[in-house]
Coordinates of C-alpha atoms in Angstrom, one line a residue:
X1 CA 0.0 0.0 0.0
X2 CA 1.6 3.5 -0.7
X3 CA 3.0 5.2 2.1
X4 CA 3.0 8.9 1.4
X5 CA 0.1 9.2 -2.1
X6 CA 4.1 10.0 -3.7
X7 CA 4.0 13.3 -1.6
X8 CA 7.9 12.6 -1.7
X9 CA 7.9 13.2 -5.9
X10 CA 5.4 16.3 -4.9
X11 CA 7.1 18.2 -1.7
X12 CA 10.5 17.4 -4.1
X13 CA 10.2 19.1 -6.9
X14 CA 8.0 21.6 -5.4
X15 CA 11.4 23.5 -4.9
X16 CA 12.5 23.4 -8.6
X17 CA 12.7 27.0 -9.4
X18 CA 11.9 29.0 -11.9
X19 CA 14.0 31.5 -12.9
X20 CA 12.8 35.2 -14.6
X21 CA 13.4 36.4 -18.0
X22 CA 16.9 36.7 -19.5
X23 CA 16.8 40.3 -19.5
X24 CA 15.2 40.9 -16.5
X25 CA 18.1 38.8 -14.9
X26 CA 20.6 40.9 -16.8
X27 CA 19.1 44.2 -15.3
X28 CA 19.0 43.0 -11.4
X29 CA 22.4 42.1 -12.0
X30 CA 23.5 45.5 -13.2
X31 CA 21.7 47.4 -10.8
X32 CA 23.2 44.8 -8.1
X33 CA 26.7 45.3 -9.2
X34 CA 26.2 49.1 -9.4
X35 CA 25.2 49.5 -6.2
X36 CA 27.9 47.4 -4.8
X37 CA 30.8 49.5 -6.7
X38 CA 29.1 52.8 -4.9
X39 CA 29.0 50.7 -1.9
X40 CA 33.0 49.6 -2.1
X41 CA 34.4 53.2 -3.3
X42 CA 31.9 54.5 0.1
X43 CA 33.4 52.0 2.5
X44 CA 37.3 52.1 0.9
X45 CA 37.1 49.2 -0.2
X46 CA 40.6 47.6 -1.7
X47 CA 40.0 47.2 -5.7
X48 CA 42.5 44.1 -5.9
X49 CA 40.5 42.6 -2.8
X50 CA 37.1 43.2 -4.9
X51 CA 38.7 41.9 -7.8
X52 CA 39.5 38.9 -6.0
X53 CA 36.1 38.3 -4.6
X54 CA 34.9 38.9 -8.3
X55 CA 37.3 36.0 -9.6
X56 CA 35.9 33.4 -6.8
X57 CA 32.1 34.0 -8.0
X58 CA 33.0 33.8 -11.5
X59 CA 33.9 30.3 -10.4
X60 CA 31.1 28.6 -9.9
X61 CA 29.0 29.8 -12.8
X62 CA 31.6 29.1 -15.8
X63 CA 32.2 25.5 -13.8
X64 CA 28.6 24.6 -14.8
X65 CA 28.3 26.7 -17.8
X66 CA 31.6 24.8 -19.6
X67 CA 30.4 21.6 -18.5
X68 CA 27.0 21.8 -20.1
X69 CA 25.8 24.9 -21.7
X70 CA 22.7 23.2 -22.1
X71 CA 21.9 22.7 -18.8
X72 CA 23.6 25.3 -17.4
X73 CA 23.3 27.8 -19.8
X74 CA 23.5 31.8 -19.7
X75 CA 20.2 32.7 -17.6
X76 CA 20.9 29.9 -15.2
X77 CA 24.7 30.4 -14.8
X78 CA 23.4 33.9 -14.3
X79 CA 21.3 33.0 -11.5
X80 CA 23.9 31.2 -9.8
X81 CA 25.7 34.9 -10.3
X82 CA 23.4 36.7 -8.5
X83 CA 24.1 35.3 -5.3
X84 CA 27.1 36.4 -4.8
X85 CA 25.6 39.7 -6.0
X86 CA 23.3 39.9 -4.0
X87 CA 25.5 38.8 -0.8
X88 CA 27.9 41.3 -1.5
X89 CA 26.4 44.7 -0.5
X90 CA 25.7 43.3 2.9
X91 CA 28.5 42.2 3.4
X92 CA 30.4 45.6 2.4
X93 CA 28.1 47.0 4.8
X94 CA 29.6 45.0 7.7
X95 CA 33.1 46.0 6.2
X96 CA 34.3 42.8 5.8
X97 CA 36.6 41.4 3.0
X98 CA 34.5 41.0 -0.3
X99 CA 35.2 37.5 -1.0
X100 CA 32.6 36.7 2.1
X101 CA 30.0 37.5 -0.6
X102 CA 30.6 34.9 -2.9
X103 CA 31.3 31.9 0.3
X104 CA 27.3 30.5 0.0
X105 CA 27.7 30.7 -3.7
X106 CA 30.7 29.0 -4.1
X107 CA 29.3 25.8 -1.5
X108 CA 25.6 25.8 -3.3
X109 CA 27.9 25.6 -6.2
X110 CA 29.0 22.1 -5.2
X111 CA 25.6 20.9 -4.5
X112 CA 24.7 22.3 -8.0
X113 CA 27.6 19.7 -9.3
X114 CA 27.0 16.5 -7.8
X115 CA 23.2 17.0 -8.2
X116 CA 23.2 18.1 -12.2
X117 CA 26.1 16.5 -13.6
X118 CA 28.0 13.8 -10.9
X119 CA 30.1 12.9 -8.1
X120 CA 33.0 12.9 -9.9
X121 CA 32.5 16.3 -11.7
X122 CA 31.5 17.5 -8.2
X123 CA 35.2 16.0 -6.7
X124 CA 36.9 18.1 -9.7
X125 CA 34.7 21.4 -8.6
X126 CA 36.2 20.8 -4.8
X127 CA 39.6 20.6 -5.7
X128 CA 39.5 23.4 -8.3
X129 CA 38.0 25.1 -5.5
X130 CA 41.0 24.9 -3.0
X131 CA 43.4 25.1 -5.6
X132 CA 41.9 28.9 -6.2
X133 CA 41.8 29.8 -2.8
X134 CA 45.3 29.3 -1.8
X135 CA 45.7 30.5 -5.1
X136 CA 43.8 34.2 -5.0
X137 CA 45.5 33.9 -1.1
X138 CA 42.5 34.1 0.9
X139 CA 42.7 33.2 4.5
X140 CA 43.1 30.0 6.6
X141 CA 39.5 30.6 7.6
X142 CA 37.9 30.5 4.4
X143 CA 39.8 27.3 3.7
X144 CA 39.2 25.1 6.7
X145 CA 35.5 26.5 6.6
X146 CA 35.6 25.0 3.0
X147 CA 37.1 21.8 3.7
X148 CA 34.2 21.1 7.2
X149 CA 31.6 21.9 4.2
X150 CA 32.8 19.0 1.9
X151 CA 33.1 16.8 5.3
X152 CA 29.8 16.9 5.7
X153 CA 28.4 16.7 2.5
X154 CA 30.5 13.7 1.6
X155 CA 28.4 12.4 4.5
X156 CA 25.1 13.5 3.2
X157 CA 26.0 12.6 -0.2
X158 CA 26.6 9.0 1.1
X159 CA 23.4 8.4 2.9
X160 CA 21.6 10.1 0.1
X161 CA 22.9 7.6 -2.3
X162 CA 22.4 4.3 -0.1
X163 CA 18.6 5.0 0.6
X164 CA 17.1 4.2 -3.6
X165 CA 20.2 2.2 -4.3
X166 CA 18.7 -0.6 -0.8
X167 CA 15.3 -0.3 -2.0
X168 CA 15.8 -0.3 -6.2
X169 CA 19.2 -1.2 -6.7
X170 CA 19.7 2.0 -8.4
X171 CA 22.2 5.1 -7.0
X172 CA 19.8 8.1 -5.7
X173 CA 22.4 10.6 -6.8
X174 CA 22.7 9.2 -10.3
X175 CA 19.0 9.2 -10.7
X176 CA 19.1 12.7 -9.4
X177 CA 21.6 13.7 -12.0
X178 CA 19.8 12.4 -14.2
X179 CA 16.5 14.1 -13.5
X180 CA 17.8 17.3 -13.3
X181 CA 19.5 17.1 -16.6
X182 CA 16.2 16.5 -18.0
X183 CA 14.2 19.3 -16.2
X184 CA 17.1 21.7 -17.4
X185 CA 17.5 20.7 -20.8
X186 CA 14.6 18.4 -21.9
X187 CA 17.1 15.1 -22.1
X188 CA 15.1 12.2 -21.4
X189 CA 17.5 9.5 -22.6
X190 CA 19.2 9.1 -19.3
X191 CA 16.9 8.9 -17.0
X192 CA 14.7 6.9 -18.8
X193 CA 17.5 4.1 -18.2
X194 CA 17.0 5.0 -14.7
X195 CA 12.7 4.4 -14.8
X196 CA 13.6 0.9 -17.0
X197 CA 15.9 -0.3 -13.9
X198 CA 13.0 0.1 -11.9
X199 CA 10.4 -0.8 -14.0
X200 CA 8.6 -4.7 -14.7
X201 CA 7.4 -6.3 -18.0
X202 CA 3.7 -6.7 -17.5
X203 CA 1.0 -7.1 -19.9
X204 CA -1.6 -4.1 -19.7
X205 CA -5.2 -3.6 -22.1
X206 CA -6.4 -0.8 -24.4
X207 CA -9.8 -0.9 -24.8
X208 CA -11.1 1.1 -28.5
X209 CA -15.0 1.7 -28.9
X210 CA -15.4 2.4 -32.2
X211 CA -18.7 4.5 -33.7
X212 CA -19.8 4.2 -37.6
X213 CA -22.2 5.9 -39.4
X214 CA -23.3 5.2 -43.2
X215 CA -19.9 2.6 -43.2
X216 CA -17.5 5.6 -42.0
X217 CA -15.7 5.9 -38.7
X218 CA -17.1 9.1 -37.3
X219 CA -15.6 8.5 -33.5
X220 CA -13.8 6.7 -30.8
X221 CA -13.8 6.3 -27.4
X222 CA -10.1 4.5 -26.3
X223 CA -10.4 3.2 -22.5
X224 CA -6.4 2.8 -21.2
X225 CA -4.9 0.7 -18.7
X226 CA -1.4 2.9 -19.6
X227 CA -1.4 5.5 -17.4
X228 CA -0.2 9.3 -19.0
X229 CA 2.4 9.7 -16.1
X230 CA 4.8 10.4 -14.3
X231 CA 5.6 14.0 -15.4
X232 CA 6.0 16.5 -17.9
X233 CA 7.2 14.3 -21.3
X234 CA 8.6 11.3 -19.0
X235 CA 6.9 7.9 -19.7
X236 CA 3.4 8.0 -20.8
X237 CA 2.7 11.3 -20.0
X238 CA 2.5 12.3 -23.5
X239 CA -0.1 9.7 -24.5
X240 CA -3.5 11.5 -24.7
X241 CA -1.7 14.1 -26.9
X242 CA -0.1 11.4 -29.4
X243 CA -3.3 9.5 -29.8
X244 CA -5.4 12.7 -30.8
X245 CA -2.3 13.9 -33.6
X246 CA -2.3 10.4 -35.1
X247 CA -5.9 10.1 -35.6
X248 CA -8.2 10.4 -38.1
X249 CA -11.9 10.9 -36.0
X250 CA -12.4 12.7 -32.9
X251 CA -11.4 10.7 -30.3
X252 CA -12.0 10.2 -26.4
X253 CA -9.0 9.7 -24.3
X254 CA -10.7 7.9 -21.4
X255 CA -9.0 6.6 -18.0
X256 CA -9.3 3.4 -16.8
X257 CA -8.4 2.7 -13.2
X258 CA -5.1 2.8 -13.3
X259 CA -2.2 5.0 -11.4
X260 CA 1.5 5.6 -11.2
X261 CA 2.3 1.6 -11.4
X262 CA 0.5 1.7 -14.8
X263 CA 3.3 4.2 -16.3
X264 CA 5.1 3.4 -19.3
X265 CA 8.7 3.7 -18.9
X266 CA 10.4 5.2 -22.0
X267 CA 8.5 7.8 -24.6
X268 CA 9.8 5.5 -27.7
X269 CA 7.5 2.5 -26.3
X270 CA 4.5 5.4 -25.5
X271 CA 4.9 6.1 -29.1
X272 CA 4.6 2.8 -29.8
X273 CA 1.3 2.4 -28.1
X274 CA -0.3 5.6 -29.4
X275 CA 0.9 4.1 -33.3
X276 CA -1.2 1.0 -32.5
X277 CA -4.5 3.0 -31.2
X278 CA -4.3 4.9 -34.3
X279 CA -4.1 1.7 -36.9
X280 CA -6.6 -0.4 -34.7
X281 CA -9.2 -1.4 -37.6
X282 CA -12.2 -2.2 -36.0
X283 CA -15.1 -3.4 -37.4
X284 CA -19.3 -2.6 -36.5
X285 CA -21.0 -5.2 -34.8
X286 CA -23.8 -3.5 -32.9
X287 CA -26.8 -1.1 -33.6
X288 CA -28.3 -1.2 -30.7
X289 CA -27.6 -0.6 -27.3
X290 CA -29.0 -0.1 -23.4
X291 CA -27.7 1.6 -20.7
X292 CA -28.4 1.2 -16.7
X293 CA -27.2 3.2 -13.4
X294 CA -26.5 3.0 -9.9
X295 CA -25.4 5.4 -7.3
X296 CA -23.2 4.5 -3.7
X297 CA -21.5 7.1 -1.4
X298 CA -18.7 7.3 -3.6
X299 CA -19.6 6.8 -7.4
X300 CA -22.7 7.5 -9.8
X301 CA -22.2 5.0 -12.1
X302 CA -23.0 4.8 -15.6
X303 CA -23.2 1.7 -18.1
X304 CA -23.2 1.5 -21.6
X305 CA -24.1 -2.0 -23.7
X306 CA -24.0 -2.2 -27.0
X307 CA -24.5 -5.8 -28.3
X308 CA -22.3 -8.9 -27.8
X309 CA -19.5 -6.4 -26.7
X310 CA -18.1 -5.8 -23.4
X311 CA -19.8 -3.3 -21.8
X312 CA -18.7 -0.1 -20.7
X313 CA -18.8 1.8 -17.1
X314 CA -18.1 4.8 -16.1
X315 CA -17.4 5.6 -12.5
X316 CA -18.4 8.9 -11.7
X317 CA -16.9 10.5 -8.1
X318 CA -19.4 12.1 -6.1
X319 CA -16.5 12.5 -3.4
X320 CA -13.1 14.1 -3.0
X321 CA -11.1 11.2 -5.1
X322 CA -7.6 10.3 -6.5
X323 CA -6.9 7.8 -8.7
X324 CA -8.7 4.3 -8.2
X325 CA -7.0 1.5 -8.2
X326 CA -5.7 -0.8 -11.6
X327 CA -7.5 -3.6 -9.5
X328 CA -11.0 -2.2 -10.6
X329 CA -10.2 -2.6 -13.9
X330 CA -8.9 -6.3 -13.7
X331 CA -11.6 -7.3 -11.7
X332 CA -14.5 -5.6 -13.1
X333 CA -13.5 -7.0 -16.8
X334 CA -12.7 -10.8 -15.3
X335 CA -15.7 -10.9 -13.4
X336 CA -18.7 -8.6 -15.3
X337 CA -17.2 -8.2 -18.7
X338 CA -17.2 -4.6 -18.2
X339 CA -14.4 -2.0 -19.1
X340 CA -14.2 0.4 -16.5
X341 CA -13.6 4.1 -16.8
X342 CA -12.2 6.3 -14.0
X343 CA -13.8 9.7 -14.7
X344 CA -11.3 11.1 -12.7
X345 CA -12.5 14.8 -12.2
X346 CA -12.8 15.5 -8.3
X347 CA -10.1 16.8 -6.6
X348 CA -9.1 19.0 -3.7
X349 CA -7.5 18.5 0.0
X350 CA -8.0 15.5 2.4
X351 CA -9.1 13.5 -0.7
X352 CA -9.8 9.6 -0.7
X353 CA -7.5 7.2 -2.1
X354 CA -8.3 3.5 -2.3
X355 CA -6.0 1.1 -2.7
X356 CA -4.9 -2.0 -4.9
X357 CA -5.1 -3.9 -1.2
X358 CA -8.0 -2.5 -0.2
X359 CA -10.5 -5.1 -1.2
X360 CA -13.5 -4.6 0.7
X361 CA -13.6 -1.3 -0.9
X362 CA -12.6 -2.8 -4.6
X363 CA -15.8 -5.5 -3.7
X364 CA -18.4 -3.0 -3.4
X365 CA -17.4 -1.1 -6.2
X366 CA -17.6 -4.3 -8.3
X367 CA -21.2 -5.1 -6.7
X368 CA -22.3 -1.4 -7.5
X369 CA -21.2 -2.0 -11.4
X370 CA -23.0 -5.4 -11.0
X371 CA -26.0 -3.2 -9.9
X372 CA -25.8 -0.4 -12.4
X373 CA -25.6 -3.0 -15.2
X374 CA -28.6 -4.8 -13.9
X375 CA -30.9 -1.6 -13.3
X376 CA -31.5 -0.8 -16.9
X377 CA -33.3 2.2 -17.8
X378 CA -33.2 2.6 -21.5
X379 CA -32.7 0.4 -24.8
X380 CA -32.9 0.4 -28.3
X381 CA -31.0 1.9 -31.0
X382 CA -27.8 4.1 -31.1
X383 CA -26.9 7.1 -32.5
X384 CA -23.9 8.8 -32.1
X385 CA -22.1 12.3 -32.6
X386 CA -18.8 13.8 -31.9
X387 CA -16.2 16.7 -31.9
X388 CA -13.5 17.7 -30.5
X389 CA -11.7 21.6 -29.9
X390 CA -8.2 22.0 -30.4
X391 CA -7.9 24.0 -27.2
X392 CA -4.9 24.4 -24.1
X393 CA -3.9 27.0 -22.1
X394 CA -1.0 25.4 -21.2
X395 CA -1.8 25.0 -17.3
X396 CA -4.9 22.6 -16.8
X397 CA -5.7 21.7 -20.4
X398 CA -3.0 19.7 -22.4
X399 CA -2.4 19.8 -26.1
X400 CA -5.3 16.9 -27.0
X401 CA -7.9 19.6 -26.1
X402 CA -11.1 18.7 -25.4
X403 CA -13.6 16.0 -27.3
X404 CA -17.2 15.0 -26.9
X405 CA -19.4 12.3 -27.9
X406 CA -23.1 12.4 -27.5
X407 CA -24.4 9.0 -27.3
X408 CA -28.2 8.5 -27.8
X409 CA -29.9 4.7 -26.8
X410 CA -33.9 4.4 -27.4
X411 CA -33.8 8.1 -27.2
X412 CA -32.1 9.0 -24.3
X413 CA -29.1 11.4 -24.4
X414 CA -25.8 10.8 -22.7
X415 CA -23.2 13.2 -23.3
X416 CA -19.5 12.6 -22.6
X417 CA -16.9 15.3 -22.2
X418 CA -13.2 14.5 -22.0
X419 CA -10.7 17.3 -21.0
X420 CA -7.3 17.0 -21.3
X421 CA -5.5 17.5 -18.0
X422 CA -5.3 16.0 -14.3
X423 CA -8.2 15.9 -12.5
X424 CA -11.0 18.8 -11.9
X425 CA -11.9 21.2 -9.1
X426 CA -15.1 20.2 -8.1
X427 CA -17.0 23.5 -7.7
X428 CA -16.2 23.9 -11.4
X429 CA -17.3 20.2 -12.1
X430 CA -20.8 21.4 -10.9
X431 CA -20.9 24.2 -13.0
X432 CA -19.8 21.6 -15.6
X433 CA -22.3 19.1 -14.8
X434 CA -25.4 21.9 -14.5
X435 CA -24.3 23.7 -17.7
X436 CA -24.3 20.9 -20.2
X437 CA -27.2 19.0 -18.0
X438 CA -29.5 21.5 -20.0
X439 CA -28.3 19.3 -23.1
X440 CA -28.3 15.9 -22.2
X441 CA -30.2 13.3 -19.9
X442 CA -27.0 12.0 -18.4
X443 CA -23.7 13.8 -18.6
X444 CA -20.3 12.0 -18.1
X445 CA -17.0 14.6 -17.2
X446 CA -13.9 13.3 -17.6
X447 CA -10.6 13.8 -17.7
X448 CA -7.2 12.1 -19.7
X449 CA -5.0 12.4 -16.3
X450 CA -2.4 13.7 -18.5
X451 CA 0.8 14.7 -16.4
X452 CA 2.5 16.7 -18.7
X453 CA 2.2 19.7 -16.8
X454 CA 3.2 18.0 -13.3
X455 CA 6.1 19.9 -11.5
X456 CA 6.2 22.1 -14.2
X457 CA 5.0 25.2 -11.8
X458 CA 7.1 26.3 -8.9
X459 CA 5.1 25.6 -5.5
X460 CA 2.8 23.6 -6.8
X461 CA 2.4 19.7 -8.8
X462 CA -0.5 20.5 -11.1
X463 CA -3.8 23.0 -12.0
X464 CA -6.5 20.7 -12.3
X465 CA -9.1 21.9 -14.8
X466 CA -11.1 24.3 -13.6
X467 CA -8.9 25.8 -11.6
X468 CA -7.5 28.3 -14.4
X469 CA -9.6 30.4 -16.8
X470 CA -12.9 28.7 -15.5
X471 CA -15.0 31.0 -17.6
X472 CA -13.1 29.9 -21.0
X473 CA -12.9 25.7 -20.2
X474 CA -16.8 26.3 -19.5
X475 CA -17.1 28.5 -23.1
X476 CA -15.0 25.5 -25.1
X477 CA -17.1 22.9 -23.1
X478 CA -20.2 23.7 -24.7
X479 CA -19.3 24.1 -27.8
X480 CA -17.7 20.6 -27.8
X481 CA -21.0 19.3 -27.1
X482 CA -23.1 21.4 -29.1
X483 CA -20.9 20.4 -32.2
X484 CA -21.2 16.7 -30.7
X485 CA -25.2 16.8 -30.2
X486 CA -25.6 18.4 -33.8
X487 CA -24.0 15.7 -35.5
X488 CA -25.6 12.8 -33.6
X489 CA -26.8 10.3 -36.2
X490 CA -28.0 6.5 -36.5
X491 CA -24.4 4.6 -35.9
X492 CA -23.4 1.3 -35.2
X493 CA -20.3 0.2 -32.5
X494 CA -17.2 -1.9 -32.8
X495 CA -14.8 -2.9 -30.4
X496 CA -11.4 -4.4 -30.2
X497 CA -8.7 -4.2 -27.7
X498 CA -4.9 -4.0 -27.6
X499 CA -2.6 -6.1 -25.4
X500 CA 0.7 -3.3 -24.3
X501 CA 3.1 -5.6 -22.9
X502 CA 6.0 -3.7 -22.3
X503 CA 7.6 -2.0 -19.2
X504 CA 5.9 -0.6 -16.6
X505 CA 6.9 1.3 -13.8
X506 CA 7.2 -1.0 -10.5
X507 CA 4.5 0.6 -7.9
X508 CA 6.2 -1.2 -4.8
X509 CA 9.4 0.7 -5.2
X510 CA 7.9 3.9 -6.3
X511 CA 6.0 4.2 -3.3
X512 CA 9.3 3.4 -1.6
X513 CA 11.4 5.4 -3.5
X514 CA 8.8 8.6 -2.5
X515 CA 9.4 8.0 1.2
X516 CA 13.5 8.2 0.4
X517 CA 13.0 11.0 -1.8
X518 CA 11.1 13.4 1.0
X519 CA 14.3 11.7 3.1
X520 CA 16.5 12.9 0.3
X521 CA 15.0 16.2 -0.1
X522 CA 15.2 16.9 3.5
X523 CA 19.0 16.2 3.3
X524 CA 19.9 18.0 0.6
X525 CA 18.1 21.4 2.2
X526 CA 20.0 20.6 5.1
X527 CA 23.2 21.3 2.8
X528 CA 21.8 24.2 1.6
X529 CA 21.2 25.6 5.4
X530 CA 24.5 24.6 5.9
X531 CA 26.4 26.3 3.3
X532 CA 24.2 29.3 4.3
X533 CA 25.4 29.1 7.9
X534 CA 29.2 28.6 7.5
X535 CA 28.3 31.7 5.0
X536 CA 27.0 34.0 8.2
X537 CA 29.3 32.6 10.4
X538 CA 32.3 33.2 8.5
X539 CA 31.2 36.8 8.0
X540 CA 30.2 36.8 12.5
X541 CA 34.0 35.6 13.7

């Protein structure tokens, strides 16, 4: 069962910060060094001993600039700058030696070089380092200050490393490296070999819905067991996305219940997948259809037949909810023929989270889809309609945009919106719900789960929809189903589904690896608040 909910991955790279603008970089730093030249000729300060002090924090910046100007390139090298920059005026003030200034800069430094790029790049930055102060002649104190600094990180470092490498088998600090190196520059190749190492071969379904009319292919509705995470491009974030671009009809990205364990590990075998979903030929074999319902305390469920095929369920949250559990989704097909969809759109603080062990929980959810598909209340023949908006606002709503299908059995209407992002806020889910309830007898919100725009914003993991431009979702929303609703027409459904065996992210050591990572994170602040101490103390004694 998972420890945290992966509030390790969250509360880590909730620190991951975003720098400003180029130029506006470039101007701080001029004002900065402008009012630290008044400062020095004020205070009679020596020019070789601000010269010196201007050599030391030039250091650290071309270190990570020449190694990789990719990763570290101008703006961020720039950044690093600005802390001595920014040190230095205060420490004029005091009237100590300039080279104080550039003393936290010059440690964080370090840490920048073992996290980024490795230990043994970080072990050439050190001795570089001492080599310039005995070098540029700075004092005894400076030096042994320096040398307690790389003491204790060596330390740190140590117990960093051992905490993924017991539970995964893999070094934390070369997974680190390798992370960074893609959040800075976009290079997945590494750390994919990383999410491989710790990654199983299983077997997962796609489940594709196909809807004709007058022997054309006018929609689809694709139910995955791959989950679209971890992050940003990593794994199968992308995978919503890829399957609208490849394909020919409007098409529903729909979640099955699935979570992090359900993550492909490399974006070759995502493209893979979403290649296969697009050149899935699938033939008619239904014209008619029913549909039945059932509520609990937890989920309004939905179910659509349509024939000899398996039949389809959506489960609806009428809670706060996070991702239910891949166990749903085996069950619920092996037991019911049903595919499962997780409509995934209701989240906030103290939410519920049920797990893969929790199996009274998993039971009654089965029973209530037994129930739903038992309490009929419509049949007869299908029609169909969709559309879809090419819409993002790159925040809540991903690149696949939004797509409807209106779905109409012995005349009764059930509309189905899919939005491209992670989750929903639930106030704006009921203005969903009520706005496009004025079109349809039943409507169905979903969301893709995409994770392409996790720990992409400072001091936060995600926006789920709704949360951003509220007014313009709601605007793009009913038009989708307007367009969908206009075009329904008599259709017939086909249905085939894809076997993805591949790697998979293991669950078991992710949930593991998110406890060490919180551990890890903690650690590495704790170098951070110590290169910022030896910084104050050195400028107290």
């Amino acid at each position: 069962m998972s420890t945290d909910n992966y509030e390790g991955f969250r509360s880590s790279y909730r620190w991951l910060i975003r720098l400003p603008k180029t130029l506006h970089l470039v101007v701080f730093a001029v004002i900065m060094a402008t009012f630290s030249l008044a400062l020095s000729w004020i205070m009679h300060i020596s020019t070789l001993e601000l010269t010196k002090s201007l050599v030391y924090a030039l250091f650290p910046p071309a270190f990570l600039y020449l190694v990789n100007r990719r990763v570290f390139n101008f703006r961020r090298s720039l950044g690093v700058f600005l802390i001595y920059l920014v040190f230095l005026p205060i420490v004029i003030l005091l009237g100590k030696s300039p080279v104080y200034g550039a003393v936290f800069e010059v440690l964080l430094g370090l840490l920048l070089a073992v996290a980024v790029y490795s230990v043994h790049l970080g072990a050439l930055y050190s001795a570089l380092n001492l080599v310039l102060i005995c070098f540029l002649g700075f004092d005894t104190k400076l030096l042994y200050a320096t040398l307690i600094f790389y003491v204790f990180s060596l330390i740190i470092f140590t117990i960093i490393d051992s905490r993924i490498r017991r539970i995964a088998g893999v070094s934390s600090l070369g997974f680190l490296e390798a992370f960074l190196r893609y959040i800075l520059s976009g290079d997945h190749i590494d750390v994919e070999k990383y999410l491989e190492k710790i990654s199983t071969e299983r077997t997962l379904p796609i489940h594709i819905y196909s809807f004709h009319s007058r022997g054309q292919e006018i929609g689809r509705l694709v139910v995955s067991n791959v989950h679209p995470g971890p992050l940003r491009t990593l794994g199968s974030s992308t995978l919503p996305q890829l399957v609208k671009q490849c394909s020919k009809v409007p098409v529903l990205f729909l979640k099955a219940p699935v979570a992090h364990s359900e993550n492909l590990a490399t974006v070759e075998a995502t493209s893979r997948v979403a290649s296969a979903i697009c050149g899935a030929q699938v033939q008619p074999r239904a014209s008619s259809g029913w549909a039945g319902e059932y509520t609990t305390s937890l989920l309004r469920i939905t179910v659509l037949g349509f024939g000899d095929i398996p039949r389809l369920a959506f489960l609806d949250p009428i809670v706060i909810m996070e991702d239910l559990p891949y166990r749903v989704s085996e069950l619920s097909l092996e037991e019911l023929g049903t595919v499962t969809v997780d409509n995934h759109n209701m989240i906030a603080d103290g939410f519920l989270k049920i797990e893969n062990e929790q199996e009274d929980e998993i039971a009654k959810i089965i029973a209530a889809v037994r129930t739903a598909t038992e309490n009929k209340i419509t049949e007869g023949k299908i029609q169909a309609g969709f559309s879809s908006i090419d819409y993002t606002d790159n925040i809540t709503i991903g690149p696949a945009g939004i797509a409807c299908a209106a779905i109409s059995i012995g005349g009764k209407r059930f509309l189905v919106a899919s939005f491209d992002g992670n989750n929903m806020e639930p106030d704006f889910k009921a203005r969903l719900v009520s706005r496009l309830g004025n079109m349809a007898d039943t409507v169905i919100v979903t969301t893709t789960d995409t994770h392409i725009y996790t720990g992409l914003y400072q001091g936060r993991d995600y926006y789920p929809v709704g949360s951003v431009n509220p007014e313009q979702v709601l605007e793009k929303a009913v038009k989708c189903a307007q367009d969908a609703l206009a075009s329904l027409q008599e259709a017939e459904v086909g249905y085939t589904v894809l076997s993805v065996r591949d790697k998979f992210m293991d669950g078991e050591k992710l949930d593991k690896i998110s406890v060490a990572t919180r551990k890890n994170t903690r650690d590495g602040l704790l170098l951070v608040f110590l290169a910022l101490a030896i910084s104050v103390l050195l400028l107290l004694f």
